mmCIF file of C-alpha atoms in Angstrom:
data_model
loop_
_atom_site.group_PDB
_atom_site.id
_atom_site.type_symbol
_atom_site.label_atom_id
_atom_site.label_comp_id
_atom_site.label_asym_id
_atom_site.label_seq_id
_atom_site.Cartn_x
_atom_site.Cartn_y
_atom_site.Cartn_z
ATOM 1 C CA UNK K 7 40.593 32.302 20.136
ATOM 2 C CA UNK K 8 42.231 29.566 18.116
ATOM 3 C CA UNK K 9 41.271 27.030 20.723
ATOM 4 C CA UNK K 10 37.625 27.988 20.419
ATOM 5 C CA UNK K 11 37.812 27.650 16.648
ATOM 6 C CA UNK K 12 39.454 24.268 17.012
ATOM 7 C CA UNK K 13 36.712 23.133 19.360
ATOM 8 C CA UNK K 14 34.035 24.375 16.975
ATOM 9 C CA UNK K 15 35.689 22.692 14.028
ATOM 10 C CA UNK K 16 36.452 19.345 15.642
ATOM 11 C CA UNK K 17 34.700 18.712 18.927
ATOM 12 C CA UNK K 18 31.256 20.021 18.005
ATOM 13 C CA UNK K 19 30.930 17.897 14.810
ATOM 14 C CA UNK K 20 32.179 14.926 16.815
ATOM 15 C CA UNK K 21 29.530 15.517 19.451
ATOM 16 C CA UNK K 22 26.881 15.915 16.779
ATOM 17 C CA UNK K 23 27.995 12.722 15.097
ATOM 18 C CA UNK K 24 27.914 10.785 18.345
ATOM 19 C CA UNK K 25 24.503 12.237 19.178
ATOM 20 C CA UNK K 26 23.160 11.124 15.804
ATOM 21 C CA UNK K 27 24.745 7.723 16.285
ATOM 22 C CA UNK K 28 23.107 7.167 19.638
ATOM 23 C CA UNK K 29 19.697 8.386 18.527
ATOM 24 C CA UNK K 30 19.797 5.951 15.625
ATOM 25 C CA UNK K 31 21.334 3.181 17.720
ATOM 26 C CA UNK K 32 18.675 3.451 20.423
ATOM 27 C CA UNK K 33 15.912 3.275 17.823
ATOM 28 C CA UNK K 34 17.443 0.180 16.305
ATOM 29 C CA UNK K 35 18.216 -1.452 19.645
ATOM 30 C CA UNK K 36 14.598 -1.010 20.635
ATOM 31 C CA UNK K 37 13.590 -2.686 17.378
ATOM 32 C CA UNK K 38 16.121 -5.436 17.996
ATOM 33 C CA UNK K 39 14.662 -6.090 21.423
ATOM 34 C CA UNK K 40 11.142 -6.494 20.046
ATOM 35 C CA UNK K 41 12.058 -8.427 16.924
ATOM 36 C CA UNK K 42 11.370 -12.151 17.040
ATOM 37 C CA UNK K 43 13.240 -13.244 13.916
ATOM 38 C CA UNK K 44 16.715 -11.922 13.376
ATOM 39 C CA UNK K 45 19.384 -12.595 10.803
ATOM 40 C CA UNK K 46 21.822 -15.077 12.308
ATOM 41 C CA UNK K 47 19.428 -16.043 15.087
ATOM 42 C CA UNK K 48 21.256 -14.276 17.946
ATOM 43 C CA UNK K 49 20.564 -10.756 19.082
ATOM 44 C CA UNK K 50 23.656 -9.865 21.058
ATOM 45 C CA UNK K 51 26.085 -9.666 18.087
ATOM 46 C CA UNK K 52 23.737 -7.235 16.418
ATOM 47 C CA UNK K 53 23.478 -5.172 19.607
ATOM 48 C CA UNK K 54 27.274 -4.960 19.772
ATOM 49 C CA UNK K 55 27.552 -3.976 16.109
ATOM 50 C CA UNK K 56 24.834 -1.312 16.367
ATOM 51 C CA UNK K 57 26.239 0.212 19.551
ATOM 52 C CA UNK K 58 29.937 0.085 18.770
ATOM 53 C CA UNK K 59 30.273 0.664 15.023
ATOM 54 C CA UNK K 60 29.102 4.239 14.611
ATOM 55 C CA UNK K 61 26.475 4.704 11.900
ATOM 56 C CA UNK K 62 27.821 1.892 9.722
ATOM 57 C CA UNK K 63 26.637 -0.765 12.186
ATOM 58 C CA UNK K 64 23.178 0.786 12.141
ATOM 59 C CA UNK K 65 23.197 0.929 8.349
ATOM 60 C CA UNK K 66 24.134 -2.739 8.233
ATOM 61 C CA UNK K 67 21.281 -3.621 10.571
ATOM 62 C CA UNK K 68 18.898 -1.523 8.488
ATOM 63 C CA UNK K 69 19.912 -3.227 5.261
ATOM 64 C CA UNK K 70 19.517 -6.671 6.804
ATOM 65 C CA UNK K 71 16.223 -5.834 8.551
ATOM 66 C CA UNK K 72 14.489 -3.196 6.421
ATOM 67 C CA UNK K 73 11.222 -3.715 8.302
ATOM 68 C CA UNK K 74 12.632 -1.318 10.927
ATOM 69 C CA UNK K 75 11.659 1.507 8.620
ATOM 70 C CA UNK K 76 7.975 0.734 8.916
ATOM 71 C CA UNK K 77 5.861 2.454 11.499
ATOM 72 C CA UNK K 78 4.509 0.085 14.180
ATOM 73 C CA UNK K 79 0.913 0.620 13.008
ATOM 74 C CA UNK K 80 1.871 -0.410 9.473
ATOM 75 C CA UNK K 81 3.551 -3.589 10.657
ATOM 76 C CA UNK K 82 0.290 -4.916 12.121
ATOM 77 C CA UNK U 20 -24.365 -16.290 3.970
ATOM 78 C CA UNK U 21 -21.387 -17.050 1.761
ATOM 79 C CA UNK U 22 -19.033 -14.458 0.376
ATOM 80 C CA UNK U 23 -15.917 -14.636 -1.737
ATOM 81 C CA UNK U 24 -12.946 -13.753 0.412
ATOM 82 C CA UNK U 25 -10.417 -11.040 -0.371
ATOM 83 C CA UNK U 26 -12.893 -8.962 -2.262
ATOM 84 C CA UNK U 27 -14.098 -6.388 0.152
ATOM 85 C CA UNK U 28 -11.364 -6.030 2.729
ATOM 86 C CA UNK U 29 -9.808 -2.749 3.770
ATOM 87 C CA UNK U 30 -6.161 -2.583 4.692
ATOM 88 C CA UNK U 31 -3.243 -0.201 4.767
ATOM 89 C CA UNK U 32 -0.944 -0.584 1.800
ATOM 90 C CA UNK U 33 2.343 -2.308 2.604
ATOM 91 C CA UNK U 34 5.642 -1.276 1.010
ATOM 92 C CA UNK U 35 7.192 -3.907 -1.205
ATOM 93 C CA UNK U 36 10.761 -5.170 -1.409
ATOM 94 C CA UNK U 37 11.244 -2.819 -4.360
ATOM 95 C CA UNK U 38 10.373 0.144 -2.109
ATOM 96 C CA UNK U 39 13.138 -0.781 0.340
ATOM 97 C CA UNK U 40 15.573 -1.277 -2.523
ATOM 98 C CA UNK U 41 14.729 2.105 -4.009
ATOM 99 C CA UNK U 42 15.259 3.787 -0.642
ATOM 100 C CA UNK U 43 18.681 2.259 -0.045
ATOM 101 C CA UNK U 44 19.671 2.888 -3.657
ATOM 102 C CA UNK U 45 18.709 6.552 -3.419
ATOM 103 C CA UNK U 46 20.579 6.973 -0.159
ATOM 104 C CA UNK U 47 23.638 5.196 -1.561
ATOM 105 C CA UNK U 48 23.669 7.347 -4.686
ATOM 106 C CA UNK U 49 23.379 10.506 -2.619
ATOM 107 C CA UNK U 50 26.282 9.436 -0.407
ATOM 108 C CA UNK U 51 28.314 8.594 -3.496
ATOM 109 C CA UNK U 52 27.574 11.990 -5.016
ATOM 110 C CA UNK U 53 28.474 13.726 -1.754
ATOM 111 C CA UNK U 54 31.920 12.149 -1.638
ATOM 112 C CA UNK U 55 32.490 11.865 -5.372
ATOM 113 C CA UNK U 56 35.233 14.513 -5.337
ATOM 114 C CA UNK U 57 37.218 12.493 -2.806
ATOM 115 C CA UNK U 58 36.606 9.353 -4.842
ATOM 116 C CA UNK U 59 37.960 11.102 -7.943
ATOM 117 C CA UNK U 60 41.064 12.164 -6.013
ATOM 118 C CA UNK U 61 41.541 8.689 -4.606
ATOM 119 C CA UNK U 62 41.174 6.958 -7.953
ATOM 120 C CA UNK U 63 43.144 9.585 -9.848
ATOM 121 C CA UNK U 64 40.418 10.274 -12.416
ATOM 122 C CA UNK U 65 41.809 13.618 -13.553
ATOM 123 C CA UNK U 66 39.244 14.019 -16.309
ATOM 124 C CA UNK U 67 36.530 14.152 -13.642
ATOM 125 C CA UNK U 68 38.048 16.872 -11.477
ATOM 126 C CA UNK U 69 35.141 19.244 -11.915
ATOM 127 C CA UNK U 70 34.623 22.244 -9.661
ATOM 128 C CA UNK U 71 31.166 21.127 -8.648
ATOM 129 C CA UNK U 72 32.636 18.197 -6.695
ATOM 130 C CA UNK U 73 34.863 20.484 -4.603
ATOM 131 C CA UNK U 74 32.531 23.334 -3.626
ATOM 132 C CA UNK U 75 30.343 23.734 -0.572
ATOM 133 C CA UNK U 76 28.198 20.807 -1.734
ATOM 134 C CA UNK U 77 24.890 22.639 -1.558
ATOM 135 C CA UNK U 78 23.712 20.939 -4.741
ATOM 136 C CA UNK U 79 24.753 17.496 -3.547
ATOM 137 C CA UNK U 80 22.943 18.110 -0.276
ATOM 138 C CA UNK U 81 19.741 18.798 -2.167
ATOM 139 C CA UNK U 82 19.838 15.272 -3.563
ATOM 140 C CA UNK U 83 19.248 13.938 -0.039
ATOM 141 C CA UNK U 84 15.745 15.326 -0.197
ATOM 142 C CA UNK U 85 14.823 12.417 -2.464
ATOM 143 C CA UNK U 86 15.444 9.529 -0.003
ATOM 144 C CA UNK U 87 14.145 11.498 2.966
ATOM 145 C CA UNK U 88 10.841 12.438 1.334
ATOM 146 C CA UNK U 89 10.529 9.020 -0.276
ATOM 147 C CA UNK U 90 11.039 7.310 3.086
ATOM 148 C CA UNK U 91 8.494 9.551 4.751
ATOM 149 C CA UNK U 92 5.918 9.013 2.036
ATOM 150 C CA UNK U 93 6.311 5.279 1.548
ATOM 151 C CA UNK U 94 7.303 3.970 4.977
ATOM 152 C CA UNK U 95 6.159 6.591 7.460
ATOM 153 C CA UNK U 96 7.432 8.897 10.168
ATOM 154 C CA UNK U 97 10.004 6.551 11.643
ATOM 155 C CA UNK U 98 11.635 6.029 8.245
ATOM 156 C CA UNK U 99 11.725 9.782 7.642
ATOM 157 C CA UNK U 100 13.543 10.256 10.965
ATOM 158 C CA UNK U 101 15.981 7.434 10.212
ATOM 159 C CA UNK U 102 16.664 8.757 6.699
ATOM 160 C CA UNK U 103 17.278 12.237 8.082
ATOM 161 C CA UNK U 104 19.694 10.908 10.709
ATOM 162 C CA UNK U 105 21.573 8.900 8.095
ATOM 163 C CA UNK U 106 21.769 11.917 5.765
ATOM 164 C CA UNK U 107 22.961 14.101 8.633
ATOM 165 C CA UNK U 108 25.613 11.546 9.591
ATOM 166 C CA UNK U 109 26.938 11.445 6.040
ATOM 167 C CA UNK U 110 27.172 15.243 6.006
ATOM 168 C CA UNK U 111 28.655 15.588 9.477
ATOM 169 C CA UNK U 112 31.447 13.178 8.651
ATOM 170 C CA UNK U 113 32.479 15.463 5.805
ATOM 171 C CA UNK U 114 32.256 18.569 8.020
ATOM 172 C CA UNK U 115 34.363 16.810 10.637
ATOM 173 C CA UNK U 116 37.080 15.281 8.497
ATOM 174 C CA UNK U 117 37.217 16.718 5.015
ATOM 175 C CA UNK U 118 35.701 20.143 4.605
ATOM 176 C CA UNK U 119 38.246 22.989 4.256
ATOM 177 C CA UNK U 120 35.551 25.623 4.832
ATOM 178 C CA UNK U 121 35.033 27.443 8.109
ATOM 179 C CA UNK U 122 31.735 26.705 9.849
ATOM 180 C CA UNK U 123 31.214 23.618 7.738
ATOM 181 C CA UNK U 124 28.513 22.364 10.082
ATOM 182 C CA UNK U 125 26.083 25.264 9.736
ATOM 183 C CA UNK U 126 24.882 24.637 6.192
ATOM 184 C CA UNK U 127 24.265 20.893 6.665
ATOM 185 C CA UNK U 128 22.491 21.620 9.938
ATOM 186 C CA UNK U 129 20.058 24.013 8.270
ATOM 187 C CA UNK U 130 19.523 21.625 5.389
ATOM 188 C CA UNK U 131 18.912 18.634 7.647
ATOM 189 C CA UNK U 132 16.350 20.556 9.685
ATOM 190 C CA UNK U 133 14.432 21.568 6.556
ATOM 191 C CA UNK U 134 14.723 18.150 4.880
ATOM 192 C CA UNK U 135 13.635 16.360 8.045
ATOM 193 C CA UNK U 136 10.598 18.601 8.331
ATOM 194 C CA UNK U 137 9.740 17.889 4.702
ATOM 195 C CA UNK U 138 10.054 14.155 5.266
ATOM 196 C CA UNK U 139 7.776 14.326 8.297
ATOM 197 C CA UNK U 140 5.235 16.386 6.383
ATOM 198 C CA UNK U 141 5.312 13.880 3.522
ATOM 199 C CA UNK U 142 4.701 10.994 5.920
ATOM 200 C CA UNK U 143 1.902 12.928 7.586
ATOM 201 C CA UNK U 144 0.241 13.725 4.274
ATOM 202 C CA UNK U 145 0.455 10.108 3.178
ATOM 203 C CA UNK U 146 -0.889 8.679 6.423
ATOM 204 C CA UNK U 147 -3.810 11.128 6.334
ATOM 205 C CA UNK U 148 -4.612 10.007 2.802
ATOM 206 C CA UNK U 149 -4.415 6.359 3.776
ATOM 207 C CA UNK U 150 -6.663 6.925 6.772
ATOM 208 C CA UNK U 151 -9.259 8.609 4.604
ATOM 209 C CA UNK U 152 -9.177 5.722 2.126
ATOM 210 C CA UNK U 153 -9.462 3.206 4.949
ATOM 211 C CA UNK U 154 -12.458 4.980 6.469
ATOM 212 C CA UNK U 155 -14.101 5.183 3.061
ATOM 213 C CA UNK U 156 -13.610 1.482 2.306
ATOM 214 C CA UNK U 157 -14.825 0.506 5.784
ATOM 215 C CA UNK U 158 -17.896 2.640 5.264
ATOM 216 C CA UNK U 159 -18.638 0.971 1.932
ATOM 217 C CA UNK U 160 -18.071 -2.481 3.439
ATOM 218 C CA UNK U 161 -20.482 -1.574 6.220
ATOM 219 C CA UNK U 162 -23.003 -0.507 3.593
ATOM 220 C CA UNK U 163 -22.646 -3.903 1.873
ATOM 221 C CA UNK U 164 -23.183 -5.783 5.106
ATOM 222 C CA UNK U 165 -26.242 -3.719 5.959
ATOM 223 C CA UNK U 166 -27.759 -4.195 2.515
ATOM 224 C CA UNK U 167 -27.209 -7.932 2.568
ATOM 225 C CA UNK U 168 -28.608 -8.207 6.091
ATOM 226 C CA UNK U 169 -31.641 -6.246 5.001
ATOM 227 C CA UNK U 170 -32.251 -8.487 2.008
ATOM 228 C CA UNK U 171 -31.901 -11.547 4.148
ATOM 229 C CA UNK U 172 -34.258 -10.172 6.736
ATOM 230 C CA UNK U 173 -36.849 -9.588 4.024
ATOM 231 C CA UNK U 174 -36.606 -13.224 3.070
ATOM 232 C CA UNK U 175 -35.442 -12.539 -0.480
ATOM 233 C CA UNK U 176 -32.718 -14.431 -2.233
ATOM 234 C CA UNK U 177 -29.648 -12.360 -3.003
ATOM 235 C CA UNK U 178 -26.876 -13.009 -5.468
ATOM 236 C CA UNK U 179 -23.948 -10.787 -6.378
ATOM 237 C CA UNK U 180 -21.903 -11.353 -9.506
ATOM 238 C CA UNK U 181 -18.636 -9.838 -10.666
ATOM 239 C CA UNK U 182 -18.040 -8.262 -14.083
ATOM 240 C CA UNK U 183 -16.691 -11.579 -15.379
ATOM 241 C CA UNK U 184 -19.904 -13.293 -14.263
ATOM 242 C CA UNK U 185 -18.309 -15.046 -11.287
ATOM 243 C CA UNK U 186 -20.533 -15.406 -8.288
ATOM 244 C CA UNK U 187 -19.243 -13.291 -5.424
ATOM 245 C CA UNK U 188 -21.987 -13.623 -2.849
ATOM 246 C CA UNK U 189 -24.946 -15.918 -2.281
ATOM 247 C CA UNK U 190 -27.579 -15.347 0.351
ATOM 248 C CA UNK U 191 -28.752 -18.311 2.453
ATOM 249 C CA UNK U 192 -32.115 -18.528 0.680
ATOM 250 C CA UNK U 193 -30.481 -19.076 -2.696
ATOM 251 C CA UNK U 194 -27.834 -21.212 -1.088
ATOM 252 C CA UNK U 195 -30.546 -23.628 -0.042
ATOM 253 C CA UNK U 196 -32.015 -23.514 -3.528
ATOM 254 C CA UNK U 197 -28.892 -23.820 -5.650
ATOM 255 C CA UNK U 198 -26.168 -25.012 -3.309
ATOM 256 C CA UNK U 199 -22.594 -23.722 -3.066
ATOM 257 C CA UNK U 200 -21.327 -21.700 -5.984
ATOM 258 C CA UNK U 201 -18.933 -18.970 -4.847
ATOM 259 C CA UNK U 202 -16.411 -18.118 -7.589
ATOM 260 C CA UNK U 203 -18.222 -20.272 -10.131
ATOM 261 C CA UNK U 204 -19.707 -18.903 -13.296
ATOM 262 C CA UNK U 205 -23.199 -17.682 -12.548
ATOM 263 C CA UNK U 206 -24.653 -19.513 -15.558
ATOM 264 C CA UNK U 207 -23.309 -22.878 -14.552
ATOM 265 C CA UNK U 208 -24.215 -22.142 -10.958
ATOM 266 C CA UNK U 209 -27.839 -21.613 -11.919
ATOM 267 C CA UNK U 210 -27.915 -24.800 -13.993
ATOM 268 C CA UNK U 211 -27.923 -23.135 -17.350
ATOM 269 C CA UNK U 212 -25.794 -24.583 -20.170
ATOM 270 C CA UNK U 213 -22.914 -22.212 -20.908
ATOM 271 C CA UNK U 214 -22.682 -20.412 -24.185
ATOM 272 C CA UNK U 215 -26.329 -20.602 -25.120
ATOM 273 C CA UNK U 216 -28.030 -17.406 -26.126
ATOM 274 C CA UNK U 217 -30.856 -16.090 -24.024
ATOM 275 C CA UNK U 218 -34.108 -16.884 -25.658
ATOM 276 C CA UNK U 219 -37.131 -14.736 -24.962
ATOM 277 C CA UNK U 220 -35.717 -13.732 -21.644
ATOM 278 C CA UNK U 221 -33.703 -10.744 -22.773
ATOM 279 C CA UNK U 222 -33.492 -8.040 -20.145
ATOM 280 C CA UNK U 223 -35.881 -5.174 -20.699
ATOM 281 C CA UNK U 224 -33.253 -2.466 -20.524
ATOM 282 C CA UNK U 225 -29.707 -3.245 -21.507
ATOM 283 C CA UNK U 226 -27.912 -0.042 -20.553
ATOM 284 C CA UNK U 227 -25.266 -0.446 -17.875
ATOM 285 C CA UNK U 228 -26.896 1.711 -15.222
ATOM 286 C CA UNK U 229 -30.392 0.359 -15.655
ATOM 287 C CA UNK U 230 -32.230 -1.779 -13.151
ATOM 288 C CA UNK U 231 -33.581 -4.860 -14.894
ATOM 289 C CA UNK U 232 -36.534 -7.015 -13.995
ATOM 290 C CA UNK U 233 -36.843 -10.564 -15.174
ATOM 291 C CA UNK U 234 -38.738 -13.681 -14.507
ATOM 292 C CA UNK U 235 -36.667 -16.708 -13.857
ATOM 293 C CA UNK U 236 -37.881 -20.279 -14.085
ATOM 294 C CA UNK U 237 -35.540 -22.330 -12.011
ATOM 295 C CA UNK U 238 -34.851 -25.963 -12.890
ATOM 296 C CA UNK U 239 -36.855 -27.055 -9.876
ATOM 297 C CA UNK U 240 -39.969 -25.531 -11.404
ATOM 298 C CA UNK U 241 -40.229 -22.390 -9.319
ATOM 299 C CA UNK U 242 -40.692 -18.997 -10.872
ATOM 300 C CA UNK U 243 -38.880 -16.038 -9.392
ATOM 301 C CA UNK U 244 -39.119 -12.368 -10.039
ATOM 302 C CA UNK U 245 -35.546 -11.174 -10.387
ATOM 303 C CA UNK U 246 -34.484 -7.590 -9.887
ATOM 304 C CA UNK U 247 -30.942 -6.925 -11.105
ATOM 305 C CA UNK U 248 -29.127 -3.680 -10.389
ATOM 306 C CA UNK U 249 -25.565 -2.487 -10.901
ATOM 307 C CA UNK U 250 -23.724 -2.366 -7.614
ATOM 308 C CA UNK U 251 -20.273 -1.094 -6.744
ATOM 309 C CA UNK U 252 -18.848 -3.447 -4.132
ATOM 310 C CA UNK U 253 -16.666 -2.459 -1.184
ATOM 311 C CA UNK U 254 -13.484 -3.019 -3.172
ATOM 312 C CA UNK U 255 -14.725 -0.860 -6.042
ATOM 313 C CA UNK U 256 -15.546 -3.718 -8.426
ATOM 314 C CA UNK U 257 -18.560 -2.986 -10.642
ATOM 315 C CA UNK U 258 -20.757 -5.915 -9.631
ATOM 316 C CA UNK U 259 -24.378 -6.739 -10.251
ATOM 317 C CA UNK U 260 -26.762 -7.480 -7.420
ATOM 318 C CA UNK U 261 -29.716 -9.735 -8.134
ATOM 319 C CA UNK U 262 -32.635 -10.031 -5.750
ATOM 320 C CA UNK U 263 -34.732 -13.137 -6.220
ATOM 321 C CA UNK U 264 -38.242 -12.703 -4.916
ATOM 322 C CA UNK U 265 -39.780 -15.752 -3.344
ATOM 323 C CA UNK U 266 -41.951 -17.916 -5.589
ATOM 324 C CA UNK U 267 -45.355 -16.354 -6.036
ATOM 325 C CA UNK U 268 -48.050 -16.112 -8.680
ATOM 326 C CA UNK U 269 -45.828 -13.920 -10.750
ATOM 327 C CA UNK U 270 -47.672 -13.915 -14.044
ATOM 328 C CA UNK U 271 -50.203 -11.454 -12.744
ATOM 329 C CA UNK U 272 -47.584 -9.078 -11.407
ATOM 330 C CA UNK U 273 -45.476 -6.736 -13.436
ATOM 331 C CA UNK U 274 -47.508 -7.157 -16.585
ATOM 332 C CA UNK U 275 -45.856 -5.865 -19.700
ATOM 333 C CA UNK U 276 -42.813 -4.549 -17.884
ATOM 334 C CA UNK U 277 -41.547 -7.983 -17.102
ATOM 335 C CA UNK U 278 -39.553 -9.803 -19.689
ATOM 336 C CA UNK U 279 -40.509 -13.392 -20.201
ATOM 337 C CA UNK U 280 -37.616 -15.487 -19.165
ATOM 338 C CA UNK U 281 -36.854 -19.079 -18.587
ATOM 339 C CA UNK U 282 -33.727 -20.268 -16.883
ATOM 340 C CA UNK U 283 -31.864 -18.203 -19.475
ATOM 341 C CA UNK U 284 -32.365 -14.996 -17.545
ATOM 342 C CA UNK U 285 -29.443 -14.492 -15.252
ATOM 343 C CA UNK U 286 -27.964 -11.671 -13.248
ATOM 344 C CA UNK U 287 -24.935 -11.372 -15.465
ATOM 345 C CA UNK U 288 -26.380 -9.379 -18.327
ATOM 346 C CA UNK U 289 -24.692 -10.241 -21.588
ATOM 347 C CA UNK U 290 -24.518 -8.670 -24.968
ATOM 348 C CA UNK U 291 -26.131 -10.059 -28.097
ATOM 349 C CA UNK U 292 -23.352 -12.557 -28.633
ATOM 350 C CA UNK U 293 -23.384 -13.700 -25.022
ATOM 351 C CA UNK U 294 -19.610 -13.452 -24.923
ATOM 352 C CA UNK U 295 -19.232 -11.912 -21.491
ATOM 353 C CA UNK U 296 -20.315 -15.012 -19.705
ATOM 354 C CA UNK U 297 -18.819 -17.641 -21.912
#
C-alpha cells in the first residue's frame, strides 16, 4: 500500500512533468526546424537545450524567439 | 487609376513587442506568487510568513488564468496551449517536490484542464471576431473597387479626398486633366491658390451628409458638373467622393439647383473660414 502511495506521489508527477516537457519540446523543435533566423545563428545548440533542459530550456527558447507563440496563419 | 497606398487594406492585427512582454511578465509573476512561500523561507523574511503562502495554493493557481487567457486572446491557440503547458509544469514541480499534501496533483490537474479550455475558447472567440472584421473590410474594399470601376466605365472623372483634404484617389480621366496629385492638398492639386475663400461657388447644401452639386471651371477653360458625396472608405475614413462630369453645355442643365462656381469649388467642402483645407 505504501509503495502505491509512493508511486502516486513521486512517479506519476514525474511522468506528467516529462510528458509536458516533451509536448512543449516537440512544438518548439518543430518551430526551430522551420525557423530561418535564429539567435546565435546555429540551430543544434538550441535543439540540445530544448530537448535536454526540461521546461527551462523551452522557456529560454520562448523568451528569445517569442514569435513561436503566434499561430502560423498570423505569421503570414 | 491611382490610389494612395495603405488606406484601404485589410489585415489581421499583429501582436506587438509589448504584448509578448506582458505575457512573459504575467507568467513570471504567477510563478513568483506560486513559490513565494518557499522564497520567504529561503530568504528568511519572517514578517512575510503568511498562511496564504503555505496553503493548497488554490488562490495562486487562479492567477495563472491571466497569462493563459491573455495568450489565447492575443496570440492564438498555439500560445494558449504553450501557456497552459508552462503553467502546468510550474504546478507539477511543486506537487512533485514541495507539496506536503496528499494527492497534490489532482487540484492542479483540474485547474489546468479548465484554464486550458478557457484559453482555447478565448483564442477561438478572438479569431472569430478577427475573421468577421476581415470579411467586412474586404467586402467594403470590394465595394470601393466596383464603384470606381463603374465610374471609370461611365467615362466620368472621379476624385476621392480625405477629411484633411488630401487627395486619396484620382481616376484616369482626371489624371489626364490634372496630372499626378495623390496625397497632395486637393486645392493645390486643382490649381487653386490655397487659403482663398470660395467666391460665389459655395456648395448648395453644407450639411455633412448632403450630396452637393457644383459647377467647376477648370484652369484649362473647361466647365464640369461636380457631384460631391460623403463616402466612407474601406478603412473607415470619412472621405468625400467627387464625380466630375465630362465637359458639356452645363449652363442649361441643373438650373437654379446648381451653385455657380469657378475654380473655387472643390470636393473638400470647407466652412466659412476655409480653415479645413488651409
